[in-house]
mmCIF file of C-alpha atoms and ligand atoms in Angstrom:
data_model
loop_
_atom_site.group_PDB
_atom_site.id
_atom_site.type_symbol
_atom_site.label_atom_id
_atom_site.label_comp_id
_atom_site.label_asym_id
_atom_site.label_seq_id
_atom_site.Cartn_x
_atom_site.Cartn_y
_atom_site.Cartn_z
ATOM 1 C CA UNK A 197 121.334 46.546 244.148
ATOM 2 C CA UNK A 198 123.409 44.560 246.799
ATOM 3 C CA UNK A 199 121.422 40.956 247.425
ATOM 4 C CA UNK A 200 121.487 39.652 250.951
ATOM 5 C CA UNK A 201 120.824 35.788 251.838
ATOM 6 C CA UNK A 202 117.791 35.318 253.827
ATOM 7 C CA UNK A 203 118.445 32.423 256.163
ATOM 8 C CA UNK A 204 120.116 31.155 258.680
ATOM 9 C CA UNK A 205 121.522 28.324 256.844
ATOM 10 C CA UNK A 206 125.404 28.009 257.135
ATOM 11 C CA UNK A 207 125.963 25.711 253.686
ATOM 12 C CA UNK A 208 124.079 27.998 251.986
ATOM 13 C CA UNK A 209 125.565 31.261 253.058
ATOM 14 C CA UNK A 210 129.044 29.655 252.187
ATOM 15 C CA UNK A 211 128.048 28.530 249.183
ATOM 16 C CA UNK A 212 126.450 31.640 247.960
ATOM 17 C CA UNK A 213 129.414 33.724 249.382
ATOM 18 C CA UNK A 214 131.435 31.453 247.234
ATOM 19 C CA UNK A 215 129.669 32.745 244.089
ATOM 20 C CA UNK A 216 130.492 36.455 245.222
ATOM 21 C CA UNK A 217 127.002 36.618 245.262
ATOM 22 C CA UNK A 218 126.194 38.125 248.709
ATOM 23 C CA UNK A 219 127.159 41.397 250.620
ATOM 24 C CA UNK A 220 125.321 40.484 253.832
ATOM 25 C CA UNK A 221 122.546 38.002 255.458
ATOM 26 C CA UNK A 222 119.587 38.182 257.321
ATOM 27 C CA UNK A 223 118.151 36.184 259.631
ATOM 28 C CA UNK A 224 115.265 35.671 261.662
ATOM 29 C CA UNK A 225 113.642 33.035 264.450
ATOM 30 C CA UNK A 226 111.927 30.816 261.902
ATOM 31 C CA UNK A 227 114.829 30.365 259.927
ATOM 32 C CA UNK A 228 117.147 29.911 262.920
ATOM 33 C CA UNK A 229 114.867 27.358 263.919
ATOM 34 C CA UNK A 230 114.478 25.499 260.660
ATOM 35 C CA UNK A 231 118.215 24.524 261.384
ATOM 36 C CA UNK A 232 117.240 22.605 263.951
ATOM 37 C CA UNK A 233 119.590 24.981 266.054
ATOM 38 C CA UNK A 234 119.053 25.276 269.865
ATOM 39 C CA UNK A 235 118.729 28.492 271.745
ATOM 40 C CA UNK A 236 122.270 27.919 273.853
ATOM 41 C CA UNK A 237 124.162 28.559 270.120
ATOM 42 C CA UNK A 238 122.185 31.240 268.654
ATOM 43 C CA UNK A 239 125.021 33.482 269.006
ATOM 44 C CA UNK A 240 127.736 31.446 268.093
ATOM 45 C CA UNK A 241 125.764 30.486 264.882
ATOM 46 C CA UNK A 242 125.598 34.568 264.484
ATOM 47 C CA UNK A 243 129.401 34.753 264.733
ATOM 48 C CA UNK A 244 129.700 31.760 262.545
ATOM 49 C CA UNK A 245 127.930 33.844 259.897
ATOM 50 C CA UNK A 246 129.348 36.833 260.678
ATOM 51 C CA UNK A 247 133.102 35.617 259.755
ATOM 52 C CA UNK A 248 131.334 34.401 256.742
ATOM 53 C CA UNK A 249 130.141 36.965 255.591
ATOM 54 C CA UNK A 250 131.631 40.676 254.376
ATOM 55 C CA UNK A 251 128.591 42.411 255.162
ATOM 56 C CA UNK A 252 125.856 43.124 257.803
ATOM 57 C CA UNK A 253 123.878 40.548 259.792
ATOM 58 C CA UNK A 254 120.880 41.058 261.145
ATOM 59 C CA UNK A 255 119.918 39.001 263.764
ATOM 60 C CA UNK A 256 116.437 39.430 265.583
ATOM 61 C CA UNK A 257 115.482 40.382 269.099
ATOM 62 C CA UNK A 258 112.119 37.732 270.498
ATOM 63 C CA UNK A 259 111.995 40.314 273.542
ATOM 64 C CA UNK A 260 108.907 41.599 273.777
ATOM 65 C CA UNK A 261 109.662 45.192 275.660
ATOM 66 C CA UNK A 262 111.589 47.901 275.116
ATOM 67 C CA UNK A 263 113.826 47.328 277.756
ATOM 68 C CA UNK A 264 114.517 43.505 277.230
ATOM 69 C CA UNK A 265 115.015 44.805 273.132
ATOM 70 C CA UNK A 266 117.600 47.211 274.006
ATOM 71 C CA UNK A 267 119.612 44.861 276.308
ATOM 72 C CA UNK A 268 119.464 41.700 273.869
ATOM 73 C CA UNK A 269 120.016 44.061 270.985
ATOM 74 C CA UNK A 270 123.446 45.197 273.220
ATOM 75 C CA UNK A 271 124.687 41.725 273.845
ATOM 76 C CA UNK A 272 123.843 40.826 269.836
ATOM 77 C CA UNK A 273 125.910 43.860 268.859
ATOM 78 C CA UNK A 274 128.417 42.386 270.760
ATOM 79 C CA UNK A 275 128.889 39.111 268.372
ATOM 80 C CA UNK A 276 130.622 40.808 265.673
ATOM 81 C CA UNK A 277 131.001 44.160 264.343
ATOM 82 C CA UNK A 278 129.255 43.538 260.926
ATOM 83 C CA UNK A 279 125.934 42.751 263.268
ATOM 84 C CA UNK A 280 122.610 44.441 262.883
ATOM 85 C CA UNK A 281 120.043 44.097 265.220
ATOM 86 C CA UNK A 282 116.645 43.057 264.149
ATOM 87 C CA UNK A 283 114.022 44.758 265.682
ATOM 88 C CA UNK A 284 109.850 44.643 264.566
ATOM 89 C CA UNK A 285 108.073 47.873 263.619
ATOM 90 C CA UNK A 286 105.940 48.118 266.857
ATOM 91 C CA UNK A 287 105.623 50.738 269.548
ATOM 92 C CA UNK A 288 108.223 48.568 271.726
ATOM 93 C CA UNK A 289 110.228 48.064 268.625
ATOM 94 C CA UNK A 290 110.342 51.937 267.324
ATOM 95 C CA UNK A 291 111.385 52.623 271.325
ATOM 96 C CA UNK A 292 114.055 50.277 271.009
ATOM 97 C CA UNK A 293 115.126 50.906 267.530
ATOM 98 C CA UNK A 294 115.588 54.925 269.230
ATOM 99 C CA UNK A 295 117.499 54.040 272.108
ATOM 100 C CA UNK A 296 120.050 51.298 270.044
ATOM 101 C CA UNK A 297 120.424 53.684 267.277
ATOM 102 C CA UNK A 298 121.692 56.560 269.378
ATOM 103 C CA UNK A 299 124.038 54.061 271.266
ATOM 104 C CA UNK A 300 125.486 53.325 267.451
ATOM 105 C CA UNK A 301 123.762 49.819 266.900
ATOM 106 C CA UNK A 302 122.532 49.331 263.781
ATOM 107 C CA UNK A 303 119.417 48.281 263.777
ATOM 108 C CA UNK A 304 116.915 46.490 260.751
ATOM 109 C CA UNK A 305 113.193 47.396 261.559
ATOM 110 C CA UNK A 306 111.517 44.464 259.997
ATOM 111 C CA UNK A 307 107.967 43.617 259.382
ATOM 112 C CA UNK A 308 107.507 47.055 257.850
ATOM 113 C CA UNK A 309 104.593 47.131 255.803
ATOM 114 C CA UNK A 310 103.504 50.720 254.980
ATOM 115 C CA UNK A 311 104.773 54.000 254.259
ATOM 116 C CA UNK A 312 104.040 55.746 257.845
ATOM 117 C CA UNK A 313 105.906 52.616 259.683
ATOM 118 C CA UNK A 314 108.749 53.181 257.499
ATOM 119 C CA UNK A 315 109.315 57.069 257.549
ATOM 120 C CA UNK A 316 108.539 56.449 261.737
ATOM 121 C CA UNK A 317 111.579 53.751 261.316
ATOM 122 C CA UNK A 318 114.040 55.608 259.666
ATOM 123 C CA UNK A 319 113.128 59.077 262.282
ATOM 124 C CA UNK A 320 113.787 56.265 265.348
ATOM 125 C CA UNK A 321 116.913 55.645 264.014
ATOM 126 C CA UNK A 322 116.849 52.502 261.690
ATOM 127 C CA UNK A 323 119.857 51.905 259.485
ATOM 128 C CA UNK A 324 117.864 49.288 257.832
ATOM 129 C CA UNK A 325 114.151 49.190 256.599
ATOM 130 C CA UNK A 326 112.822 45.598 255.715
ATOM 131 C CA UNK A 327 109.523 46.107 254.055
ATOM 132 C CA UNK A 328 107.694 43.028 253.255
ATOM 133 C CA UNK A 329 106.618 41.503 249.795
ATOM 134 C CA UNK A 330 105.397 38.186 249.720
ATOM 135 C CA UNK A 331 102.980 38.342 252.824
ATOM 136 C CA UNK A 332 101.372 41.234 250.961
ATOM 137 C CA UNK A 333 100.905 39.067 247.784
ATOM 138 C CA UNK A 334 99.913 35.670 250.413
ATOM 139 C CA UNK A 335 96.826 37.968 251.193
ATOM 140 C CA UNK A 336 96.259 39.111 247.514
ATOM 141 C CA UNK A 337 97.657 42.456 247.815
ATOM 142 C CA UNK A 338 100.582 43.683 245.368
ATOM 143 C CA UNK A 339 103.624 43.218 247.625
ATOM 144 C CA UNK A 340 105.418 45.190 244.632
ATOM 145 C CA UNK A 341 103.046 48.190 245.185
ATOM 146 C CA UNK A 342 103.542 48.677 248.327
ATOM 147 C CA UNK A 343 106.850 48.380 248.418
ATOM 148 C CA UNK A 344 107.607 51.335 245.540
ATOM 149 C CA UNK A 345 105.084 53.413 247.727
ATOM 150 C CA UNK A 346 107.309 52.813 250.550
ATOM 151 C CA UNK A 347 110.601 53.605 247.968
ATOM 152 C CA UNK A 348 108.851 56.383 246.622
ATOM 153 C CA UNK A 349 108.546 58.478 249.998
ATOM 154 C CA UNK A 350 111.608 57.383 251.537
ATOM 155 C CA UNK A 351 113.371 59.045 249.086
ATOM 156 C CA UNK A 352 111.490 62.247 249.418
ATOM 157 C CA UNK A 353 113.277 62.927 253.025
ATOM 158 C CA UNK A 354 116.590 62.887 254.239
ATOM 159 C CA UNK A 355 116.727 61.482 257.644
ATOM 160 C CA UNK A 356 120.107 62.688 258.922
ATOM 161 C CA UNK A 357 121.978 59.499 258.983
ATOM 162 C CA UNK A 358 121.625 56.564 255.564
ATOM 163 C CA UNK A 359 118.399 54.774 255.468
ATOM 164 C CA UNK A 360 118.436 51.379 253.056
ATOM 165 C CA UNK A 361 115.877 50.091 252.272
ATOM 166 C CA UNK A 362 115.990 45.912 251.896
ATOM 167 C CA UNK A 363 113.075 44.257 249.941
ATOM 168 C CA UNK A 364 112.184 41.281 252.081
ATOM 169 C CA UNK A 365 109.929 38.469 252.471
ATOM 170 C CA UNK A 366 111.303 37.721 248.580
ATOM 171 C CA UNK A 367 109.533 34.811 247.174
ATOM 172 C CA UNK A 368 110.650 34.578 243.017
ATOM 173 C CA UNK A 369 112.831 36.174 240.772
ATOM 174 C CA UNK A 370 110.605 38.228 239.564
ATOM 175 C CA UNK A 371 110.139 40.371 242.769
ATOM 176 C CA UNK A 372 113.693 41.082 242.809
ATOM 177 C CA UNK A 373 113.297 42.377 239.359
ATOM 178 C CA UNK A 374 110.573 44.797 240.318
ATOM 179 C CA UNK A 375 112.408 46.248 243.135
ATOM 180 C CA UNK A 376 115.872 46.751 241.241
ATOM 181 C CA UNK A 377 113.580 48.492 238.639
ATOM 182 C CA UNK A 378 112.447 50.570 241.148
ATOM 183 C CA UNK A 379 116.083 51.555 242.347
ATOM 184 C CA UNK A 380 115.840 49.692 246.220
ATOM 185 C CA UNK A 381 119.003 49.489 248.051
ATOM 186 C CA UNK A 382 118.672 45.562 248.882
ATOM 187 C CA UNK A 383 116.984 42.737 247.922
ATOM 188 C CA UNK A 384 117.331 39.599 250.933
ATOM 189 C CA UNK A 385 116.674 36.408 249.046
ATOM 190 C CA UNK A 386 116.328 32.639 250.091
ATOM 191 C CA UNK A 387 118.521 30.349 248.927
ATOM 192 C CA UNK A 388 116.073 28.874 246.122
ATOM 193 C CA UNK A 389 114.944 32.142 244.640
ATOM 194 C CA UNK A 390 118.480 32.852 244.114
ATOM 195 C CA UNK A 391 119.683 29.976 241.913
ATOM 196 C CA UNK A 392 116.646 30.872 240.239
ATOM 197 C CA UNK A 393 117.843 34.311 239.374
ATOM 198 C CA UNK A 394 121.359 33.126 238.247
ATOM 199 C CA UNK A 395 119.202 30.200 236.035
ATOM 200 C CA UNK A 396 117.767 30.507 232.419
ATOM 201 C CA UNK A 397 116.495 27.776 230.155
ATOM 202 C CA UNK A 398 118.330 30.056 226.784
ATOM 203 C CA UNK A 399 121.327 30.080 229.272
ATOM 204 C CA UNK A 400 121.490 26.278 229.548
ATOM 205 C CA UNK A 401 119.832 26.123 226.046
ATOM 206 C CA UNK A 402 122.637 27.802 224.332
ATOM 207 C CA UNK A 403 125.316 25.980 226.516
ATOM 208 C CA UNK A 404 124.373 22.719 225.546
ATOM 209 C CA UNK A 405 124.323 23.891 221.444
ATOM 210 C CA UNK A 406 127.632 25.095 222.342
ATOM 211 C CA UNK A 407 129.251 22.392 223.681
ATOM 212 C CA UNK A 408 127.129 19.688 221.272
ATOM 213 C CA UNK A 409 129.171 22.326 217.950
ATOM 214 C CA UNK A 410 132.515 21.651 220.347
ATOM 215 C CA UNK A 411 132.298 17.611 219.588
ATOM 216 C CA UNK A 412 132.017 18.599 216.261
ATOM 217 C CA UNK A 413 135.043 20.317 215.976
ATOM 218 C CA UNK A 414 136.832 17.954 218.503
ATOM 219 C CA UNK A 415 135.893 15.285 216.034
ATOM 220 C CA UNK A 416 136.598 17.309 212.455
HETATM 221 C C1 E4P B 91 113.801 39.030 256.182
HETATM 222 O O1 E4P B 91 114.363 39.914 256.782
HETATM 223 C C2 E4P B 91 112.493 38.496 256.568
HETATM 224 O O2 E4P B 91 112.519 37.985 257.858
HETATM 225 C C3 E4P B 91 112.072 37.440 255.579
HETATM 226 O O3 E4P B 91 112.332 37.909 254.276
HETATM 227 C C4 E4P B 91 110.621 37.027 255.730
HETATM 228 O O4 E4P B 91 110.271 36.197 254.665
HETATM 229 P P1 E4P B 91 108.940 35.309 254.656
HETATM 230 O O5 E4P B 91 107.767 36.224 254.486
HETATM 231 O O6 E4P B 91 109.128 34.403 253.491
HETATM 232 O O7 E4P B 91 108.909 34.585 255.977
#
């Protein structure tokens, strides 16, 4: 399983790249805008990341046509080379996600949420499937259900070009578990969920036994 940050924070995406933790980010408008960042520097925020980062990032299209998709999914393509286009499972968005594809723009169909938007993804061209977890779960559905139904028949086909499939929409540890059970190509975490995974209480349990035995034998 490769893990992807999911935000658009630039501390945290050098600090988790620092661990050797990451192989790529995604990003999308909320968390650009939690930044506080202004629409004049999306882009160069993008390429900030970008040089970051050894590994795709997707950054979102807010058009709302297939037209206006395509030609701010161009000019995003053009930030970097390691840039994938974000682009929501809709009708607008599969028309898009056609178009970019066969241009050779990789594209992330995002808010993907059952099994026929996925296979209809990866046929339009997607590089990138981001099927969601946690706003399954925030409407008590299993987000971990749908998501190995969604595993489960993308594997059955082979599309012609590599499909990956990136659990998203993470919200605890424990999710990423389930999916790398389950054999999925990407998990894109925040920030907070993964210190949690690299955090144990028998990890910082047996540290501190270890280094409480080390005065003893500083002191002997
Ligand atoms: C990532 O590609 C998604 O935009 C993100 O995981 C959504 O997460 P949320 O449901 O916590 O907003």
């Amino acid at each position: 399983m490769k893990f992807f940050l999911d935000t658009a924070d630039i501390n945290d995406i050098k600090e988790a790249a620092s661990w050797g933790a990451i192989q790529g980010v995604t990003t999308n408008p909320s968390l650009y805008a939690r930044t506080g960042g202004k629409l004049a520097d999306f882009h160069d925020h993008i390429k900030k990341i970008c040089e970051i980062v050894d590994g795709p990032v997707s950054a979102e299209t807010v058009a709302e046509n297939r037209d206006d998709m395509v030609a701010d999914g161009l000019e995003l393509s053009k930030i970097a080379p390691n840039v994938v286009v974000k682009i929501p499972t809709t009708v607008e968005g599969l028309a898009a996600t056609h178009t970019l594809s066969a241009k050779g723009v990789n594209v992330n169909m995002t808010l993907c949420f059952t099994v026929p938007q996925a296979i209809l993804a990866a046929r339009a061209g997607a590089r990138y499937i981001s099927p969601f977890i946690g706003r399954y779960d925030d409407i008590s559905e299993d987000g971990i259900e749908h998501l190995s139904e969604i595993v489960q028949a993308i594997n059955n086909y082979d599309f012609g070009h590599p499909v990956e499939i990136i659990a998203a929409s993470i919200r605890s540890a424990n999710h990423v578990t389930q999916a790398a059970l389950m054999g999925v190509d990407i998990a894109t975490v925040p920030f907070p969920v993964l210190e949690k995974m690299v955090n144990h209480p028998l990890t910082t349990n047996g540290l501190d036994r270890f280094m409480a035995d080390w005065e003893k034998v500083k002191n002997a």
